[in-house]
Amino acid sequence: MERDTTLNNIVHQVPSPCYLVDTALLRRNLEMLQQVKRRSDCKILLALKAFSMWGVFDLIKPYLDGTCASSINEARLGAQEIGGEVHVFCPAWQDREIEPLGQLADHVIFNSLAQFERFGKTLLVINRGIQLGLRINPAHSEAPAALYDPCAPGSHLGILAQDMPRKLPGEITGLHFHTLCEQNSDALERTLAAVEKNFGPYLEQVQWFNFGGGHHITRDDYNIDLLCQLVSGFKDRYGVEIYLEPGEAVALNTGYLIATVLDIVHNQIDIAILDTSATAHMPDVLEMPYRPNIEGAGKPGERPYTFRLAGRTCLAGDVIGDYSFDHPLKPGERLIFHDMAHYTMVKNTTFNGIPLPDIVICDSTGNTFHIQRKFNYDDFKMRLS
Ligand SMILES: Cc1ncc(COP(=O)(O)O)c(C=O)c1O
């Protein structure tokens, strides 16, 4: 696949390393999400844990209903920069967080009945209109890896059916589950069947139901018809408002990490050392793990020149992977890592003092870009003492 010349021009003018987010691609995703909202009459929130690049939130704002946050910091960011509804879930709250939580959130979802009993009434005093909910654990695993499976045995996330009270407390107006990870709507269909089987008596006691994130709605092969059917069906059966809170689907395939080869070394294989890092700048490559696509590169041996791509930290495992190219890599050459908008900026670190990549926003339809943020020594130092 050859990149269109407009983006090619931009890629060679931006600083390296940088995260480059294309608003034209983001708009495409948002339009797809808006279609889902229209067709199934649900509400969609941006999961800030995946994508918190608030420099593009003005673009996102008109398409979505608000944000879902995992902390006071994210709730504040959502309230300030997107507005609309702010839904917050965190596995456990500290006493000192309840006052700001009550002021920022419209919906608070508790992970246990004990947390609800401890903080629910105080939240209602702080904010009379706040909606309180419980996270349930449908005990039905769909996630591809244990790291991403909130229904795995021993999980600390969500209340199991056997631990639910016979009748929900009067202050609880909604339920929430999050069990999917990069999945299609068939996984949601099976999950909803488990929810209806295990939590049936509660579904008519609530006014809203949140199906969490992990819906890969903007992926090419995603079955949107089935999603809309499932949402509308559930809504009609129980008379509830439905929320989806995708993170990845909002920013999927909208951004790149632009990096440069700094040096070539050889130890059984040719190794290119880059001005970026797997562990510091794209930690999910190691954590998830996954292999990012690179423009113009293939699997090892597929093209004539195979290189191992290494990061510039001291971690021996700071390796992005082995890739093959049509020509030998040389210092100064730029590489374009695909799909680097979500779960990158929100998770990166300055490990080894490596500077964070700049953040650049472009519009590939208009051949324009601007540097949104550069990081300096203070950004590194101020987190450390
Ligand atoms: C409670 C909750 N909601 C939403 C999300 C967003 O998931 P995704 O980015 O896969 O759509 C997550 C991700 O971990 C989550 O834990």
GROMACS .gro file of C-alpha atoms and ligand atoms in nm:
model
  401
    1MET     CA    1   0.000   0.000   0.000
    2GLU     CA    2   0.143   0.335  -0.098
    3ARG     CA    3   0.063   0.638   0.111
    4ASP     CA    4  -0.099   0.927  -0.069
    5THR     CA    5   0.142   1.204  -0.155
    6THR     CA    6  -0.027   1.460   0.070
    7LEU     CA    7   0.045   1.263   0.384
    8ASN     CA    8   0.389   1.168   0.251
    9ASN     CA    9   0.475   1.538   0.233
   10ILE     CA   10   0.357   1.597   0.588
   11VAL     CA   11   0.544   1.297   0.726
   12HIS     CA   12   0.872   1.437   0.600
   13GLN     CA   13   0.822   1.783   0.746
   14VAL     CA   14   0.714   1.700   1.101
   15PRO     CA   15   0.964   1.662   1.389
   16SER     CA   16   1.086   1.312   1.478
   17PRO     CA   17   0.983   1.136   1.687
   18CYS     CA   18   0.623   1.252   1.692
   19TYR     CA   19   0.272   1.123   1.720
   20LEU     CA   20   0.090   1.250   1.413
   21VAL     CA   21  -0.289   1.247   1.432
   22ASP     CA   22  -0.493   1.305   1.118
   23THR     CA   23  -0.822   1.488   1.180
   24ALA     CA   24  -0.959   1.370   0.845
   25LEU     CA   25  -0.932   1.009   0.963
   26LEU     CA   26  -1.068   1.095   1.306
   27ARG     CA   27  -1.372   1.261   1.147
   28ARG     CA   28  -1.437   0.946   0.945
   29ASN     CA   29  -1.449   0.738   1.265
   30LEU     CA   30  -1.670   0.992   1.440
   31GLU     CA   31  -1.915   0.989   1.150
   32MET     CA   32  -1.942   0.610   1.179
   33LEU     CA   33  -2.009   0.638   1.552
   34GLN     CA   34  -2.270   0.903   1.487
   35GLN     CA   35  -2.444   0.663   1.249
   36VAL     CA   36  -2.458   0.402   1.526
   37LYS     CA   37  -2.609   0.659   1.763
   38ARG     CA   38  -2.870   0.759   1.508
   39ARG     CA   39  -2.963   0.407   1.405
   40SER     CA   40  -2.987   0.255   1.751
   41ASP     CA   41  -3.072   0.561   1.960
   42CYS     CA   42  -2.791   0.498   2.208
   43LYS     CA   43  -2.542   0.738   2.362
   44ILE     CA   44  -2.167   0.709   2.297
   45LEU     CA   45  -1.895   0.832   2.531
   46LEU     CA   46  -1.523   0.863   2.460
   47ALA     CA   47  -1.318   0.644   2.696
   48LEU     CA   48  -1.043   0.887   2.793
   49LYS     CA   49  -0.811   0.611   2.909
   50ALA     CA   50  -0.755   0.524   2.543
   51PHE     CA   51  -0.731   0.868   2.391
   52SER     CA   52  -0.699   1.192   2.586
   53MET     CA   53  -0.543   1.415   2.322
   54TRP     CA   54  -0.754   1.714   2.408
   55GLY     CA   55  -0.610   1.924   2.125
   56VAL     CA   56  -0.864   1.750   1.897
   57PHE     CA   57  -1.157   1.744   2.139
   58ASP     CA   58  -1.328   2.038   1.967
   59LEU     CA   59  -1.362   1.810   1.668
   60ILE     CA   60  -1.494   1.519   1.879
   61LYS     CA   61  -1.737   1.720   2.091
   62PRO     CA   62  -2.028   1.755   1.843
   63TYR     CA   63  -2.032   1.384   1.761
   64LEU     CA   64  -2.034   1.221   2.105
   65ASP     CA   65  -2.239   1.255   2.424
   66GLY     CA   66  -1.950   1.301   2.665
   67THR     CA   67  -1.669   1.103   2.822
   68CYS     CA   68  -1.605   0.807   3.045
   69ALA     CA   69  -1.329   0.858   3.298
   70SER     CA   70  -1.134   0.631   3.530
   71SER     CA   71  -1.010   0.893   3.774
   72ILE     CA   72  -1.067   1.246   3.897
   73ASN     CA   73  -0.804   1.370   3.655
   74GLU     CA   74  -0.979   1.218   3.355
   75ALA     CA   75  -1.320   1.332   3.481
   76ARG     CA   76  -1.189   1.688   3.508
   77LEU     CA   77  -1.040   1.672   3.160
   78GLY     CA   78  -1.364   1.536   3.017
   79ALA     CA   79  -1.575   1.801   3.190
   80GLN     CA   80  -1.340   2.083   3.083
   81GLU     CA   81  -1.258   1.985   2.729
   82ILE     CA   82  -1.555   1.788   2.593
   83GLY     CA   83  -1.840   1.860   2.832
   84GLY     CA   84  -2.165   1.669   2.798
   85GLU     CA   85  -2.201   1.371   3.029
   86VAL     CA   86  -1.913   1.256   3.249
   87HIS     CA   87  -1.934   0.891   3.357
   88VAL     CA   88  -1.674   0.766   3.601
   89PHE     CA   89  -1.572   0.415   3.699
   90CYS     CA   90  -1.277   0.329   3.919
   91PRO     CA   91  -1.224  -0.004   4.101
   92ALA     CA   92  -1.202   0.177   4.437
   93TRP     CA   93  -1.224   0.537   4.559
   94GLN     CA   94  -1.030   0.722   4.827
   95ASP     CA   95  -1.222   0.936   5.080
   96ARG     CA   96  -1.060   1.257   4.960
   97GLU     CA   97  -1.176   1.201   4.602
   98ILE     CA   98  -1.549   1.197   4.675
   99GLU     CA   99  -1.602   1.574   4.689
  100PRO     CA  100  -1.443   1.646   4.347
  101LEU     CA  101  -1.601   1.331   4.206
  102GLY     CA  102  -1.946   1.451   4.307
  103GLN     CA  103  -1.884   1.788   4.147
  104LEU     CA  104  -1.746   1.656   3.819
  105ALA     CA  105  -1.945   1.341   3.746
  106ASP     CA  106  -2.298   1.288   3.617
  107HIS     CA  107  -2.276   0.910   3.653
  108VAL     CA  108  -2.060   0.719   3.904
  109ILE     CA  109  -2.032   0.343   3.868
  110PHE     CA  110  -1.921   0.145   4.173
  111ASN     CA  111  -1.721  -0.175   4.154
  112SER     CA  112  -1.864  -0.318   4.477
  113LEU     CA  113  -2.167  -0.281   4.701
  114ALA     CA  114  -1.932  -0.186   4.985
  115GLN     CA  115  -1.802   0.116   4.788
  116PHE     CA  116  -2.159   0.215   4.702
  117GLU     CA  117  -2.262   0.191   5.070
  118ARG     CA  118  -1.959   0.391   5.176
  119PHE     CA  119  -1.982   0.675   4.926
  120GLY     CA  120  -2.323   0.668   4.751
  121LYS     CA  121  -2.519   0.885   4.993
  122THR     CA  122  -2.240   1.143   5.023
  123LEU     CA  123  -2.229   1.173   4.645
  124LEU     CA  124  -2.603   1.237   4.637
  125VAL     CA  125  -2.564   1.510   4.899
  126ILE     CA  126  -2.287   1.676   4.696
  127ASN     CA  127  -2.479   1.643   4.369
  128ARG     CA  128  -2.849   1.563   4.393
  129GLY     CA  129  -2.878   1.484   4.026
  130ILE     CA  130  -2.592   1.233   4.012
  131GLN     CA  131  -2.675   0.888   3.874
  132LEU     CA  132  -2.527   0.595   4.063
  133GLY     CA  133  -2.462   0.257   3.905
  134LEU     CA  134  -2.299  -0.079   3.971
  135ARG     CA  135  -2.047  -0.262   3.755
  136ILE     CA  136  -2.151  -0.622   3.707
  137ASN     CA  137  -1.929  -0.915   3.614
  138PRO     CA  138  -2.122  -1.123   3.359
  139ALA     CA  139  -1.880  -1.417   3.419
  140HIS     CA  140  -1.858  -1.465   3.044
  141SER     CA  141  -1.510  -1.430   2.895
  142GLU     CA  142  -1.463  -1.298   2.543
  143ALA     CA  143  -1.133  -1.107   2.568
  144PRO     CA  144  -0.846  -1.260   2.369
  145ALA     CA  145  -0.590  -1.243   2.654
  146ALA     CA  146  -0.607  -1.278   3.034
  147LEU     CA  147  -0.457  -0.929   3.075
  148TYR     CA  148  -0.770  -0.786   2.913
  149ASP     CA  149  -1.029  -1.023   3.058
  150PRO     CA  150  -1.233  -0.870   3.342
  151CYS     CA  151  -1.430  -1.197   3.363
  152ALA     CA  152  -1.126  -1.420   3.427
  153PRO     CA  153  -1.148  -1.627   3.746
  154GLY     CA  154  -1.029  -1.416   4.040
  155SER     CA  155  -1.095  -1.084   3.860
  156HIS     CA  156  -1.131  -0.780   4.086
  157LEU     CA  157  -1.367  -0.611   3.839
  158GLY     CA  158  -1.744  -0.615   3.874
  159ILE     CA  159  -1.999  -0.780   4.100
  160LEU     CA  160  -2.083  -1.145   4.032
  161ALA     CA  161  -2.450  -1.242   4.000
  162GLN     CA  162  -2.437  -1.446   4.321
  163ASP     CA  163  -2.320  -1.138   4.517
  164MET     CA  164  -2.597  -0.907   4.399
  165PRO     CA  165  -2.871  -0.812   4.648
  166ARG     CA  166  -3.219  -0.950   4.565
  167LYS     CA  167  -3.341  -0.600   4.498
  168LEU     CA  168  -3.119  -0.312   4.391
  169PRO     CA  169  -3.085  -0.025   4.640
  170GLY     CA  170  -3.319   0.261   4.548
  171GLU     CA  171  -3.028   0.497   4.475
  172ILE     CA  172  -2.893   0.269   4.200
  173THR     CA  173  -3.030   0.375   3.863
  174GLY     CA  174  -2.801   0.189   3.623
  175LEU     CA  175  -2.574  -0.106   3.553
  176HIS     CA  176  -2.247  -0.131   3.364
  177PHE     CA  177  -2.025  -0.403   3.224
  178HIS     CA  178  -1.699  -0.389   3.036
  179THR     CA  179  -1.580  -0.725   2.907
  180LEU     CA  180  -1.470  -0.680   2.545
  181CYS     CA  181  -1.137  -0.595   2.386
  182GLU     CA  182  -1.106  -0.507   2.016
  183GLN     CA  183  -1.408  -0.724   1.942
  184ASN     CA  184  -1.684  -0.753   1.688
  185SER     CA  185  -2.054  -0.741   1.770
  186ASP     CA  186  -2.089  -1.121   1.782
  187ALA     CA  187  -1.891  -1.108   2.109
  188LEU     CA  188  -2.137  -0.848   2.238
  189GLU     CA  189  -2.427  -1.071   2.137
  190ARG     CA  190  -2.291  -1.362   2.345
  191THR     CA  191  -2.214  -1.127   2.635
  192LEU     CA  192  -2.565  -0.984   2.637
  193ALA     CA  193  -2.708  -1.336   2.641
  194ALA     CA  194  -2.496  -1.407   2.954
  195VAL     CA  195  -2.607  -1.077   3.111
  196GLU     CA  196  -2.973  -1.148   3.048
  197LYS     CA  197  -2.936  -1.501   3.183
  198ASN     CA  198  -2.739  -1.412   3.496
  199PHE     CA  199  -2.872  -1.065   3.578
  200GLY     CA  200  -3.226  -1.088   3.435
  201PRO     CA  201  -3.412  -0.976   3.752
  202TYR     CA  202  -3.215  -0.650   3.769
  203LEU     CA  203  -3.263  -0.532   3.413
  204GLU     CA  204  -3.610  -0.398   3.473
  205GLN     CA  205  -3.502  -0.221   3.790
  206VAL     CA  206  -3.268   0.026   3.614
  207GLN     CA  207  -3.305   0.323   3.381
  208TRP     CA  208  -2.973   0.300   3.201
  209PHE     CA  209  -2.728   0.032   3.100
  210ASN     CA  210  -2.368   0.083   2.992
  211PHE     CA  211  -2.215  -0.182   2.762
  212GLY     CA  212  -1.858  -0.057   2.828
  213GLY     CA  213  -1.585  -0.039   2.563
  214GLY     CA  214  -1.394  -0.285   2.348
  215HIS     CA  215  -1.639  -0.252   2.055
  216HIS     CA  216  -1.416  -0.221   1.746
  217ILE     CA  217  -1.691  -0.032   1.565
  218THR     CA  218  -1.471   0.160   1.319
  219ARG     CA  219  -1.278  -0.147   1.198
  220ASP     CA  220  -1.355  -0.242   0.837
  221ASP     CA  221  -1.507  -0.582   0.913
  222TYR     CA  222  -1.714  -0.470   1.215
  223ASN     CA  223  -2.077  -0.574   1.193
  224ILE     CA  224  -2.254  -0.246   1.266
  225ASP     CA  225  -2.595  -0.384   1.166
  226LEU     CA  226  -2.574  -0.646   1.440
  227LEU     CA  227  -2.456  -0.389   1.697
  228CYS     CA  228  -2.753  -0.162   1.618
  229GLN     CA  229  -2.990  -0.456   1.633
  230LEU     CA  230  -2.853  -0.565   1.973
  231VAL     CA  231  -2.868  -0.216   2.120
  232SER     CA  232  -3.220  -0.144   1.993
  233GLY     CA  233  -3.345  -0.486   2.103
  234PHE     CA  234  -3.208  -0.448   2.456
  235LYS     CA  235  -3.342  -0.095   2.481
  236ASP     CA  236  -3.689  -0.205   2.374
  237ARG     CA  237  -3.698  -0.511   2.598
  238TYR     CA  238  -3.604  -0.328   2.917
  239GLY     CA  239  -3.692   0.037   2.845
  240VAL     CA  240  -3.342   0.155   2.933
  241GLU     CA  241  -3.104   0.418   2.793
  242ILE     CA  242  -2.798   0.241   2.644
  243TYR     CA  243  -2.445   0.378   2.663
  244LEU     CA  244  -2.136   0.255   2.476
  245GLU     CA  245  -1.797   0.385   2.587
  246PRO     CA  246  -1.541   0.293   2.322
  247GLY     CA  247  -1.191   0.437   2.337
  248GLU     CA  248  -1.000   0.255   2.068
  249ALA     CA  249  -1.283   0.274   1.811
  250VAL     CA  250  -1.276   0.655   1.828
  251ALA     CA  251  -0.908   0.683   1.741
  252LEU     CA  252  -0.853   0.357   1.551
  253ASN     CA  253  -0.618   0.403   1.254
  254THR     CA  254  -0.614   0.782   1.288
  255GLY     CA  255  -0.254   0.837   1.388
  256TYR     CA  256   0.108   0.745   1.329
  257LEU     CA  257   0.430   0.745   1.522
  258ILE     CA  258   0.698   0.897   1.303
  259ALA     CA  259   1.048   0.782   1.395
  260THR     CA  260   1.398   0.803   1.253
  261VAL     CA  261   1.679   0.548   1.227
  262LEU     CA  262   1.973   0.670   1.437
  263ASP     CA  263   2.223   0.386   1.394
  264ILE     CA  264   2.267   0.039   1.246
  265VAL     CA  265   2.445  -0.233   1.443
  266HIS     CA  266   2.488  -0.603   1.371
  267ASN     CA  267   2.459  -0.900   1.605
  268GLN     CA  268   2.350  -1.206   1.410
  269ILE     CA  269   2.090  -0.980   1.246
  270ASP     CA  270   2.097  -0.621   1.121
  271ILE     CA  271   1.957  -0.397   1.391
  272ALA     CA  272   1.830  -0.042   1.343
  273ILE     CA  273   1.828   0.172   1.658
  274LEU     CA  274   1.552   0.433   1.640
  275ASP     CA  275   1.486   0.768   1.804
  276THR     CA  276   1.178   0.614   1.966
  277SER     CA  277   1.123   0.326   2.208
  278ALA     CA  278   0.879   0.039   2.242
  279THR     CA  279   0.870   0.059   2.620
  280ALA     CA  280   0.855   0.438   2.649
  281HIS     CA  281   0.653   0.547   2.347
  282MET     CA  282   0.441   0.248   2.242
  283PRO     CA  283   0.427   0.037   2.560
  284ASP     CA  284   0.138  -0.182   2.438
  285VAL     CA  285   0.375  -0.332   2.181
  286LEU     CA  286   0.541  -0.505   2.479
  287GLU     CA  287   0.248  -0.521   2.719
  288MET     CA  288  -0.032  -0.644   2.497
  289PRO     CA  289   0.183  -0.757   2.305
  290TYR     CA  290   0.133  -0.671   1.939
  291ARG     CA  291   0.326  -0.597   1.623
  292PRO     CA  292   0.254  -0.255   1.473
  293ASN     CA  293   0.238  -0.220   1.096
  294ILE     CA  294   0.507  -0.006   0.935
  295GLU     CA  295   0.463   0.175   0.606
  296GLY     CA  296   0.649  -0.006   0.327
  297ALA     CA  297   0.767  -0.295   0.549
  298GLY     CA  298   0.679  -0.663   0.567
  299LYS     CA  299   0.734  -0.969   0.782
  300PRO     CA  300   1.096  -1.088   0.827
  301GLY     CA  301   1.223  -1.232   0.496
  302GLU     CA  302   0.921  -1.115   0.298
  303ARG     CA  303   1.120  -0.830   0.140
  304PRO     CA  304   1.497  -0.839   0.061
  305TYR     CA  305   1.636  -0.661   0.372
  306THR     CA  306   1.538  -0.770   0.722
  307PHE     CA  307   1.613  -0.554   1.025
  308ARG     CA  308   1.536  -0.576   1.394
  309LEU     CA  309   1.395  -0.241   1.509
  310ALA     CA  310   1.520  -0.145   1.855
  311GLY     CA  311   1.434   0.143   2.085
  312ARG     CA  312   1.692   0.369   2.241
  313THR     CA  313   1.648   0.275   2.609
  314CYS     CA  314   1.876   0.042   2.802
  315LEU     CA  315   1.606  -0.225   2.826
  316ALA     CA  316   1.737  -0.527   2.635
  317GLY     CA  317   1.380  -0.608   2.535
  318ASP     CA  318   1.315  -0.262   2.397
  319VAL     CA  319   1.252  -0.414   2.056
  320ILE     CA  320   0.957  -0.333   1.833
  321GLY     CA  321   1.008  -0.640   1.615
  322ASP     CA  322   1.178  -0.777   1.303
  323TYR     CA  323   1.065  -0.625   0.973
  324SER     CA  324   1.179  -0.649   0.612
  325PHE     CA  325   1.223  -0.363   0.365
  326ASP     CA  326   1.286  -0.317  -0.008
  327HIS     CA  327   1.616  -0.140   0.063
  328PRO     CA  328   1.872  -0.147   0.347
  329LEU     CA  329   1.782   0.098   0.624
  330LYS     CA  330   2.025   0.386   0.680
  331PRO     CA  331   2.064   0.643   0.957
  332GLY     CA  332   1.835   0.939   0.890
  333GLU     CA  333   1.561   0.733   0.727
  334ARG     CA  334   1.209   0.787   0.858
  335LEU     CA  335   0.972   0.509   0.955
  336ILE     CA  336   0.597   0.542   0.985
  337PHE     CA  337   0.434   0.323   1.249
  338HIS     CA  338   0.062   0.283   1.191
  339ASP     CA  339  -0.230   0.309   1.432
  340MET     CA  340  -0.048   0.492   1.709
  341ALA     CA  341  -0.313   0.737   1.832
  342HIS     CA  342  -0.478   0.529   2.105
  343TYR     CA  343  -0.315   0.379   2.415
  344THR     CA  344   0.014   0.555   2.328
  345MET     CA  345   0.016   0.918   2.449
  346VAL     CA  346  -0.191   0.813   2.753
  347LYS     CA  347   0.059   0.544   2.852
  348ASN     CA  348   0.400   0.672   2.749
  349THR     CA  349   0.686   0.743   2.989
  350THR     CA  350   1.018   0.925   3.000
  351PHE     CA  351   1.205   0.608   3.103
  352ASN     CA  352   1.582   0.665   3.066
  353GLY     CA  353   1.505   1.036   3.026
  354ILE     CA  354   1.413   0.975   2.664
  355PRO     CA  355   1.209   1.278   2.553
  356LEU     CA  356   0.844   1.220   2.478
  357PRO     CA  357   0.752   1.237   2.110
  358ASP     CA  358   0.602   1.571   2.003
  359ILE     CA  359   0.230   1.576   1.928
  360VAL     CA  360   0.138   1.694   1.580
  361ILE     CA  361  -0.209   1.739   1.431
  362CYS     CA  362  -0.258   1.725   1.057
  363ASP     CA  363  -0.545   1.733   0.812
  364SER     CA  364  -0.443   1.512   0.524
  365THR     CA  365  -0.726   1.645   0.306
  366GLY     CA  366  -0.588   1.998   0.325
  367ASN     CA  367  -0.215   1.913   0.339
  368THR     CA  368  -0.176   2.111   0.663
  369PHE     CA  369  -0.024   2.033   0.999
  370HIS     CA  370   0.070   2.207   1.320
  371ILE     CA  371   0.284   2.110   1.614
  372GLN     CA  372   0.043   2.092   1.906
  373ARG     CA  373   0.295   2.014   2.179
  374LYS     CA  374   0.670   1.982   2.224
  375PHE     CA  375   0.812   1.827   2.540
  376ASN     CA  376   1.117   1.955   2.721
  377TYR     CA  377   1.342   1.892   3.019
  378ASP     CA  378   1.082   2.028   3.265
  379ASP     CA  379   0.827   1.770   3.152
  380PHE     CA  380   1.079   1.503   3.246
  381LYS     CA  381   1.204   1.662   3.567
  382MET     CA  382   0.875   1.776   3.721
  383ARG     CA  383   0.737   1.425   3.762
  384LEU     CA  384   1.038   1.314   3.961
  385SER     CA  385   1.060   1.528   4.274
  386LIG     C1  386  -1.451   0.042   3.192
  386LIG     C2  387  -1.393   0.063   3.055
  386LIG     N1  388  -1.464   0.130   2.964
  386LIG     C3  389  -1.416   0.154   2.839
  386LIG     C4  390  -1.291   0.108   2.802
  386LIG     C5  391  -1.241   0.138   2.662
  386LIG     O1  392  -1.211   0.023   2.593
  386LIG     P1  393  -1.163   0.030   2.440
  386LIG     O2  394  -1.060   0.133   2.430
  386LIG     O3  395  -1.109  -0.107   2.414
  386LIG     O4  396  -1.284   0.059   2.359
  386LIG     C6  397  -1.213   0.036   2.894
  386LIG     C7  398  -1.080  -0.014   2.857
  386LIG     O5  399  -1.008  -0.074   2.931
  386LIG     C8  400  -1.266   0.013   3.024
  386LIG     O6  401  -1.194  -0.053   3.118
   0.00000   0.00000   0.00000
